[in-house]
mmCIF file of C-alpha atoms in Angstrom:
data_model
loop_
_atom_site.group_PDB
_atom_site.id
_atom_site.type_symbol
_atom_site.label_atom_id
_atom_site.label_comp_id
_atom_site.label_asym_id
_atom_site.label_seq_id
_atom_site.Cartn_x
_atom_site.Cartn_y
_atom_site.Cartn_z
ATOM 1 C CA MET S 181 -31.943 58.602 35.808
ATOM 2 C CA GLY S 182 -28.115 59.114 35.063
ATOM 3 C CA THR S 183 -27.854 55.279 34.636
ATOM 4 C CA THR S 184 -30.403 55.601 32.000
ATOM 5 C CA ILE S 185 -28.847 58.214 30.066
ATOM 6 C CA SER S 186 -25.787 56.136 30.345
ATOM 7 C CA ASN S 187 -26.969 52.463 29.034
ATOM 8 C CA SER S 188 -28.922 55.004 26.242
ATOM 9 C CA LYS S 189 -25.641 56.416 25.042
ATOM 10 C CA THR S 190 -24.220 53.088 25.528
ATOM 11 C CA MET S 191 -27.242 51.809 23.352
ATOM 12 C CA ARG S 192 -26.726 54.278 20.571
ATOM 13 C CA GLN S 193 -22.697 53.765 20.353
ATOM 14 C CA LEU S 194 -23.527 49.890 19.792
ATOM 15 C CA ILE S 195 -25.734 50.933 16.978
ATOM 16 C CA ILE S 196 -23.788 52.932 15.616
ATOM 17 C CA LEU S 197 -20.772 50.615 15.763
ATOM 18 C CA PHE S 198 -22.988 47.963 14.408
ATOM 19 C CA LEU S 199 -23.988 50.156 11.429
ATOM 20 C CA PHE S 200 -20.330 51.092 10.566
ATOM 21 C CA PHE S 201 -19.354 47.267 10.441
ATOM 22 C CA PHE S 202 -22.391 46.522 8.476
ATOM 23 C CA LEU S 203 -21.528 49.144 5.853
ATOM 24 C CA LEU S 204 -17.875 48.378 6.102
ATOM 25 C CA GLY S 205 -18.701 44.576 5.176
ATOM 26 C CA ALA S 206 -21.285 45.696 2.659
ATOM 27 C CA CYS S 207 -18.375 47.668 1.038
ATOM 28 C CA ASN S 208 -16.359 44.638 0.939
ATOM 29 C CA ARG S 209 -18.824 42.666 -0.411
ATOM 30 C CA GLN S 210 -19.551 44.998 -3.630
ATOM 31 C CA LYS S 211 -15.862 45.592 -3.960
ATOM 32 C CA GLU S 212 -15.118 41.583 -4.268
ATOM 33 C CA LYS S 213 -18.610 41.426 -6.298
ATOM 34 C CA THR S 214 -16.843 44.362 -8.418
ATOM 35 C CA VAL S 215 -13.367 42.463 -8.780
ATOM 36 C CA SER S 216 -15.429 39.053 -9.717
ATOM 37 C CA ASN S 217 -17.240 41.015 -12.219
ATOM 38 C CA ASP S 218 -14.272 42.126 -13.560
ATOM 39 C CA SER S 219 -12.691 38.873 -13.468
ATOM 40 C CA GLN S 220 -15.706 37.348 -15.525
ATOM 41 C CA ILE S 221 -15.540 39.771 -17.928
ATOM 42 C CA LYS S 222 -12.103 39.458 -18.632
ATOM 43 C CA ALA S 223 -12.178 35.735 -18.628
ATOM 44 C CA GLU S 224 -15.129 36.475 -21.366
ATOM 45 C CA GLN S 225 -13.080 38.376 -23.544
ATOM 46 C CA ASP S 226 -10.340 35.658 -23.353
ATOM 47 C CA ILE S 227 -12.558 33.130 -24.951
ATOM 48 C CA VAL S 228 -11.915 32.782 -28.546
ATOM 49 C CA LEU S 229 -13.166 30.395 -31.076
ATOM 50 C CA LYS S 230 -10.893 27.149 -32.553
ATOM 51 C CA ARG S 231 -9.097 28.506 -35.445
ATOM 52 C CA GLU S 232 -7.077 25.429 -36.097
ATOM 53 C CA VAL S 233 -8.850 22.356 -37.379
ATOM 54 C CA LEU S 234 -6.992 19.234 -38.225
ATOM 55 C CA GLY S 235 -3.731 21.255 -37.929
ATOM 56 C CA VAL S 236 -4.717 23.734 -40.847
ATOM 57 C CA THR S 237 -5.518 27.224 -39.568
ATOM 58 C CA LEU S 238 -8.312 29.374 -41.057
ATOM 59 C CA GLY S 239 -7.059 32.391 -42.853
ATOM 60 C CA GLU S 240 -3.640 31.583 -42.548
ATOM 61 C CA THR S 241 -2.919 28.267 -43.803
ATOM 62 C CA SER S 242 -2.493 28.147 -48.138
ATOM 63 C CA LYS S 243 -4.516 25.832 -50.198
ATOM 64 C CA ASP S 244 -1.251 23.311 -51.096
ATOM 65 C CA SER S 245 -0.170 23.315 -47.316
ATOM 66 C CA ALA S 246 -3.724 22.738 -46.115
ATOM 67 C CA LEU S 247 -3.974 19.530 -48.867
ATOM 68 C CA LEU S 248 -0.345 18.379 -48.049
ATOM 69 C CA GLN S 249 -1.597 18.551 -44.335
ATOM 70 C CA MET S 250 -4.651 16.739 -44.833
ATOM 71 C CA LYS S 251 -2.814 13.825 -47.189
ATOM 72 C CA GLN S 252 -0.501 13.465 -44.212
ATOM 73 C CA LEU S 253 -3.530 12.731 -41.786
ATOM 74 C CA GLY S 254 -4.831 10.062 -44.472
ATOM 75 C CA TYR S 255 -7.540 12.140 -45.954
ATOM 76 C CA ASN S 256 -6.904 12.473 -49.619
ATOM 77 C CA MET S 257 -9.237 15.325 -50.890
ATOM 78 C CA ASP S 258 -10.957 15.211 -54.081
ATOM 79 C CA GLN S 259 -11.281 18.170 -56.063
ATOM 80 C CA ILE S 260 -14.809 19.382 -56.661
ATOM 81 C CA ASP S 261 -14.425 22.909 -58.016
ATOM 82 C CA ARG S 262 -11.662 25.467 -57.907
ATOM 83 C CA ASP S 263 -11.653 26.305 -54.407
ATOM 84 C CA ILE S 264 -13.702 23.256 -53.168
ATOM 85 C CA PHE S 265 -12.052 19.966 -52.111
ATOM 86 C CA VAL S 266 -13.774 17.224 -50.386
ATOM 87 C CA TYR S 267 -12.642 14.127 -48.245
ATOM 88 C CA ASN S 268 -15.739 11.418 -48.999
ATOM 89 C CA ASN S 269 -15.252 9.138 -46.626
ATOM 90 C CA PRO S 270 -16.043 8.680 -42.787
ATOM 91 C CA ILE S 271 -13.985 11.109 -40.030
ATOM 92 C CA ARG S 272 -13.890 11.425 -36.281
ATOM 93 C CA PHE S 273 -13.709 15.021 -35.246
ATOM 94 C CA GLY S 274 -15.056 16.343 -32.115
ATOM 95 C CA GLU S 275 -16.472 12.965 -30.736
ATOM 96 C CA GLN S 276 -18.740 12.462 -33.719
ATOM 97 C CA MET S 277 -18.418 10.422 -36.601
ATOM 98 C CA TRP S 278 -18.904 12.601 -39.920
ATOM 99 C CA ASP S 279 -19.893 11.018 -43.550
ATOM 100 C CA PHE S 280 -17.670 13.522 -45.190
ATOM 101 C CA MET S 281 -15.763 16.876 -44.821
ATOM 102 C CA SER S 282 -14.714 19.838 -47.213
ATOM 103 C CA LEU S 283 -12.469 22.474 -47.160
ATOM 104 C CA ILE S 284 -13.159 25.760 -49.173
ATOM 105 C CA THR S 285 -10.270 27.858 -50.240
ATOM 106 C CA TYR S 286 -10.272 31.452 -51.445
ATOM 107 C CA GLN S 287 -7.277 33.895 -52.646
ATOM 108 C CA ASN S 288 -5.436 30.750 -51.816
ATOM 109 C CA LYS S 289 -6.100 30.100 -48.211
ATOM 110 C CA VAL S 290 -8.415 28.270 -46.225
ATOM 111 C CA ARG S 291 -11.783 29.945 -45.711
ATOM 112 C CA LYS S 292 -14.039 27.473 -44.538
ATOM 113 C CA ILE S 293 -14.017 23.517 -43.007
ATOM 114 C CA GLN S 294 -17.369 21.912 -42.639
ATOM 115 C CA PHE S 295 -18.180 18.411 -41.646
ATOM 116 C CA VAL S 296 -21.324 16.991 -42.608
ATOM 117 C CA LYS S 297 -23.557 14.102 -41.179
ATOM 118 C CA ILE S 298 -26.323 12.802 -43.228
ATOM 119 C CA VAL S 299 -29.386 12.659 -41.441
ATOM 120 C CA ASN S 300 -31.242 9.633 -42.000
ATOM 121 C CA ASP S 301 -33.899 9.934 -38.924
ATOM 122 C CA MET S 302 -34.977 13.318 -37.035
ATOM 123 C CA GLU S 303 -34.406 11.734 -33.581
ATOM 124 C CA SER S 304 -30.781 11.003 -33.914
ATOM 125 C CA PHE S 305 -30.486 14.276 -35.320
ATOM 126 C CA TYR S 306 -32.060 16.072 -32.379
ATOM 127 C CA ASN S 307 -29.780 13.987 -29.828
ATOM 128 C CA ASP S 308 -26.497 14.784 -32.060
ATOM 129 C CA TYR S 309 -27.418 18.040 -32.056
ATOM 130 C CA ASP S 310 -28.172 18.713 -28.327
ATOM 131 C CA MET S 311 -25.116 16.746 -27.615
ATOM 132 C CA LEU S 312 -22.606 18.972 -29.843
ATOM 133 C CA SER S 313 -24.645 22.025 -29.226
ATOM 134 C CA SER S 314 -24.021 21.732 -25.116
ATOM 135 C CA VAL S 315 -20.590 21.356 -25.638
ATOM 136 C CA LEU S 316 -20.132 24.071 -27.835
ATOM 137 C CA LYS S 317 -22.187 26.253 -25.750
ATOM 138 C CA SER S 318 -20.220 25.310 -22.372
ATOM 139 C CA LYS S 319 -16.797 26.100 -24.067
ATOM 140 C CA TYR S 320 -17.945 29.476 -26.134
ATOM 141 C CA HIS S 321 -21.048 30.870 -24.278
ATOM 142 C CA PRO S 322 -20.033 34.356 -24.394
ATOM 143 C CA LEU S 323 -19.728 34.189 -28.428
ATOM 144 C CA ILE S 324 -23.408 32.890 -29.071
ATOM 145 C CA ALA S 325 -24.578 35.378 -32.233
ATOM 146 C CA TYR S 326 -27.686 33.138 -33.042
ATOM 147 C CA GLU S 327 -29.414 30.341 -31.216
ATOM 148 C CA ASP S 328 -32.818 28.562 -32.856
ATOM 149 C CA THR S 329 -35.530 29.039 -29.879
ATOM 150 C CA ALA S 330 -38.025 26.892 -31.179
ATOM 151 C CA SER S 331 -39.314 24.320 -28.759
ATOM 152 C CA VAL S 332 -36.841 21.829 -30.875
ATOM 153 C CA LYS S 333 -33.746 23.582 -31.785
ATOM 154 C CA SER S 334 -31.507 23.351 -35.028
ATOM 155 C CA SER S 335 -29.222 26.123 -35.368
ATOM 156 C CA ILE S 336 -26.727 27.725 -33.077
ATOM 157 C CA SER S 337 -23.937 30.176 -34.351
ATOM 158 C CA PHE S 338 -20.733 31.553 -32.597
ATOM 159 C CA ILE S 339 -18.644 34.077 -33.751
ATOM 160 C CA ASP S 340 -15.541 36.360 -32.597
ATOM 161 C CA ASN S 341 -13.890 38.682 -34.160
ATOM 162 C CA LEU S 342 -11.873 36.422 -36.573
ATOM 163 C CA THR S 343 -13.840 33.159 -36.471
ATOM 164 C CA SER S 344 -17.342 31.710 -36.897
ATOM 165 C CA LEU S 345 -18.649 28.574 -36.004
ATOM 166 C CA ASN S 346 -22.039 27.323 -36.921
ATOM 167 C CA LEU S 347 -23.832 24.010 -35.839
ATOM 168 C CA GLN S 348 -27.347 23.282 -37.665
ATOM 169 C CA LEU S 349 -29.682 21.315 -39.733
ATOM 170 C CA ASP S 350 -28.872 22.044 -43.521
ATOM 171 C CA ILE S 351 -30.004 20.559 -46.631
ATOM 172 C CA ILE S 352 -26.926 18.883 -48.699
ATOM 173 C CA GLY S 353 -28.110 18.225 -52.293
ATOM 174 C CA GLU S 354 -31.767 17.002 -51.214
ATOM 175 C CA GLN S 355 -30.697 15.191 -48.389
ATOM 176 C CA PRO S 356 -31.181 16.912 -44.677
ATOM 177 C CA ALA S 357 -27.912 16.640 -42.616
ATOM 178 C CA MET S 358 -26.029 18.147 -40.024
ATOM 179 C CA THR S 359 -23.448 20.532 -40.346
ATOM 180 C CA LEU S 360 -20.495 21.946 -38.366
ATOM 181 C CA THR S 361 -18.692 24.897 -40.029
ATOM 182 C CA TYR S 362 -15.880 26.896 -39.246
ATOM 183 C CA ASP S 363 -15.205 30.144 -40.886
ATOM 184 C CA ASP S 364 -12.636 32.708 -41.246
ATOM 185 C CA VAL S 365 -14.774 36.002 -40.928
ATOM 186 C CA LYS S 366 -12.405 38.356 -42.875
ATOM 187 C CA LEU S 367 -12.317 35.988 -45.977
ATOM 188 C CA ASP S 368 -15.839 35.336 -45.756
ATOM 189 C CA ASP S 369 -16.688 38.927 -45.708
ATOM 190 C CA LYS S 370 -14.025 39.514 -48.904
ATOM 191 C CA TYR S 371 -15.797 36.224 -50.798
ATOM 192 C CA ASN S 372 -19.235 37.875 -50.173
ATOM 193 C CA GLN S 373 -18.336 41.263 -51.039
ATOM 194 C CA GLU S 374 -16.744 39.965 -54.511
ATOM 195 C CA SER S 375 -19.769 37.686 -55.041
ATOM 196 C CA TYR S 376 -22.239 40.717 -54.535
ATOM 197 C CA ASN S 377 -20.055 42.978 -56.968
ATOM 198 C CA GLU S 378 -20.519 40.290 -59.973
ATOM 199 C CA LEU S 379 -24.455 40.809 -60.023
#
């Protein structure tokens, strides 16, 4: 009987010891998970959208400096309006050939840079769109502000505190086109507010 009590006591001690190590391990795993989650949140907070395009920084580069930079790269821009300049020739950007590029200024700073690819057939558009949206999502996934959720997707937007980036099916003139647009958020807000006040 003494042996049975002793065995029972030993068994209880082993169970307590096992539970202790199990709980200790669970605490450590939870701590590692918390550190991992904190690292992931920190990494996501460090992700920002590209603000410099072809050597021109949105919201900072002046109109004259931007036009000079484009000229040095071989992109002579035609002035379409007071604040709209267009390079009306094919241009390579982001592993894609675009039909033309426009640069839009406001208050003498670059507000927007847009690349345009005319859509001749929708199958090509969806192939290009899927490829580009996948690349952008892999870089900027935490910054997605909107994504078309229809079965055939055609629009995705990313935004941080300074910049927005949009890839979408658009209409340029009367022609369908794929556009990739970088916008300075603050200048866009000022421009839109001014336009609203003019109504």
